Amino acid sequence: MVARPARLTPPVECVRLHDAESGLDGVIAIHSTTLGPGAGGCRFWTYAGIDEALADALRLAEGMSYKNALAGLPLGGAKAVLRKPAGDFDRAKLFRAFGRAVEQLGGLYVTAEDVGTSVADMQEVAGTTRHVAGLPPAAGRAGGDPSPWTARGVFESMRAAARFALDTDLAGLTVAVQGTGNVGADLCRRLSDAGARLVIADPNPARRDRLAAILGAKVVDVDAIASVQAEIFAPCALGGVLNRDSVRAMKAKLVCGAANNQLAAPEVGDMLRDRGIAYAPDYVVNAGGIISVSAEYLGEDESDVEARVGQIAPRVAALLDRAVREGRSPAAVADEMAEEVIAGAERVAA
């Protein structure tokens, strides 16, 4: 067990992962199991130390509790964060070791892909635990890479939010997209097909430039993307991009993207509101991936995923409308709505 920042609700369980033979080093944070087993992906990233990885895991696990609650899923919130080893390592061996750690939790945690992990990694995990999703789909069942569902939910949410906040559709608008990984690139293709103009940034120049050439997107540096001239800003990389400095410099009037934990601090949500910038809360719009994971784990089919993902955009529009009517930040309204769902389940259980 490891310590956690005092500002967050204590987790159900927080497990330190360390296996010198495979190079496994990280944390599984389980924030809530009120609605069901804690579910959330496995992030594989370069962290300076375990404290940084722990802080990320705790924030992400809490976000998963809220995301799963508002998506109407029978799941709590959790996250695994693994430190990427320096130098050469046996990736398959590392993820098999991670699977053994998941199995030892006895179903308290269900894992899947996240930043830095893939279907192939989850197949290795599945060799040592059954509490994993994001695997190649069985006939007639949900499954596979959840990122296209995430991108679809973000795109449909952005279209609904643009209609609500900007009184227009996406055609002809400029969207600044930060991050062109699986979800970001998919979102860019959908936006291009919808007639939007694109400005993109990514620390991986080869990936970024390849996408820019295909879609005719303008390329800018990562440090400049939040302040470019655009109607919409879509953070699709790591968290914390919405801070006092970036919001002060922002020209967009709508923020809607796939990244988790976009607000560097809760008060930034109020700052966005005060500047007249509509914000579609990240864990509401990016729920498509966990919806797919949930359906796979529960043995459902793609029609169930389709139906639940189709509910994301109307939920975003209703949330934005409530925030305007109440004169509050959409982030605060979303948190309150998720807390109401979890509290209701706790009362029933009691």
CSV table of N, CA, C and O in Angstrom, one decimal, residues 14 19 61 105 110 115 167 185-186 213 251 273 278 284 300 305 320 337:
chain,number,residue,atom,x,y,z
A,14,CYS,N,-5.2,0.5,-3.0
A,14,CYS,CA,-4.2,1.1,-3.8
A,14,CYS,C,-3.0,0.1,-3.7
A,14,CYS,O,-2.4,0.0,-2.6
A,19,ASP,N,8.0,-5.9,-9.9
A,19,ASP,CA,8.5,-7.3,-10.2
A,19,ASP,C,9.8,-7.0,-10.9
A,19,ASP,O,9.8,-6.7,-12.1
A,61,ALA,N,-8.1,7.2,-11.5
A,61,ALA,CA,-9.1,6.3,-10.9
A,61,ALA,C,-10.3,7.0,-10.5
A,61,ALA,O,-11.5,6.6,-10.6
A,105,LEU,N,-6.2,-9.6,-7.3
A,105,LEU,CA,-7.2,-8.8,-6.7
A,105,LEU,C,-8.6,-9.4,-6.8
A,105,LEU,O,-9.6,-8.9,-6.3
A,110,VAL,N,-10.9,-4.4,-13.1
A,110,VAL,CA,-11.0,-4.9,-14.5
A,110,VAL,C,-10.1,-3.9,-15.4
A,110,VAL,O,-10.4,-2.7,-15.4
A,115,VAL,N,-3.5,4.9,-22.6
A,115,VAL,CA,-2.3,5.5,-23.2
A,115,VAL,C,-1.1,4.6,-23.1
A,115,VAL,O,-0.7,4.1,-22.0
A,167,ASP,N,-24.0,27.7,-31.7
A,167,ASP,CA,-25.1,27.8,-32.6
A,167,ASP,C,-24.8,27.5,-34.0
A,167,ASP,O,-25.2,28.2,-34.9
A,185,ALA,N,-6.2,10.9,-33.8
A,185,ALA,CA,-6.2,10.8,-35.2
A,185,ALA,C,-7.6,10.4,-35.8
A,185,ALA,O,-8.0,10.9,-36.8
A,186,ASP,N,-8.3,9.5,-35.1
A,186,ASP,CA,-9.6,9.1,-35.5
A,186,ASP,C,-10.6,10.3,-35.4
A,186,ASP,O,-11.3,10.6,-36.3
A,213,ALA,N,-0.6,15.5,-43.7
A,213,ALA,CA,-0.5,15.3,-45.2
A,213,ALA,C,-1.8,14.7,-45.7
A,213,ALA,O,-2.3,15.1,-46.8
A,251,LYS,N,-8.2,31.3,-27.5
A,251,LYS,CA,-9.1,32.0,-28.4
A,251,LYS,C,-10.4,31.2,-28.7
A,251,LYS,O,-11.4,31.8,-29.1
A,273,ARG,N,-15.6,29.3,-17.6
A,273,ARG,CA,-16.9,29.9,-17.6
A,273,ARG,C,-16.9,31.4,-17.6
A,273,ARG,O,-17.6,32.1,-18.3
A,278,ALA,N,-17.2,27.5,-23.3
A,278,ALA,CA,-17.9,26.3,-23.0
A,278,ALA,C,-17.0,25.2,-22.8
A,278,ALA,O,-16.0,25.0,-23.6
A,284,VAL,N,-17.1,12.9,-19.4
A,284,VAL,CA,-18.5,12.6,-20.0
A,284,VAL,C,-18.3,12.3,-21.5
A,284,VAL,O,-18.9,11.3,-22.0
A,300,GLU,N,-21.8,-8.6,-23.7
A,300,GLU,CA,-22.8,-7.9,-24.6
A,300,GLU,C,-22.3,-7.8,-26.0
A,300,GLU,O,-21.1,-8.2,-26.3
A,305,VAL,N,-23.2,-1.4,-27.2
A,305,VAL,CA,-22.2,-0.3,-27.2
A,305,VAL,C,-22.7,0.9,-28.0
A,305,VAL,O,-22.7,2.0,-27.6
A,320,LEU,N,-24.6,20.9,-20.4
A,320,LEU,CA,-24.3,22.3,-20.7
A,320,LEU,C,-25.4,23.2,-20.5
A,320,LEU,O,-25.3,24.3,-20.0
A,337,MET,N,-23.5,15.5,-10.7
A,337,MET,CA,-24.4,14.5,-11.2
A,337,MET,C,-23.8,13.1,-11.0
A,337,MET,O,-24.6,12.1,-10.6
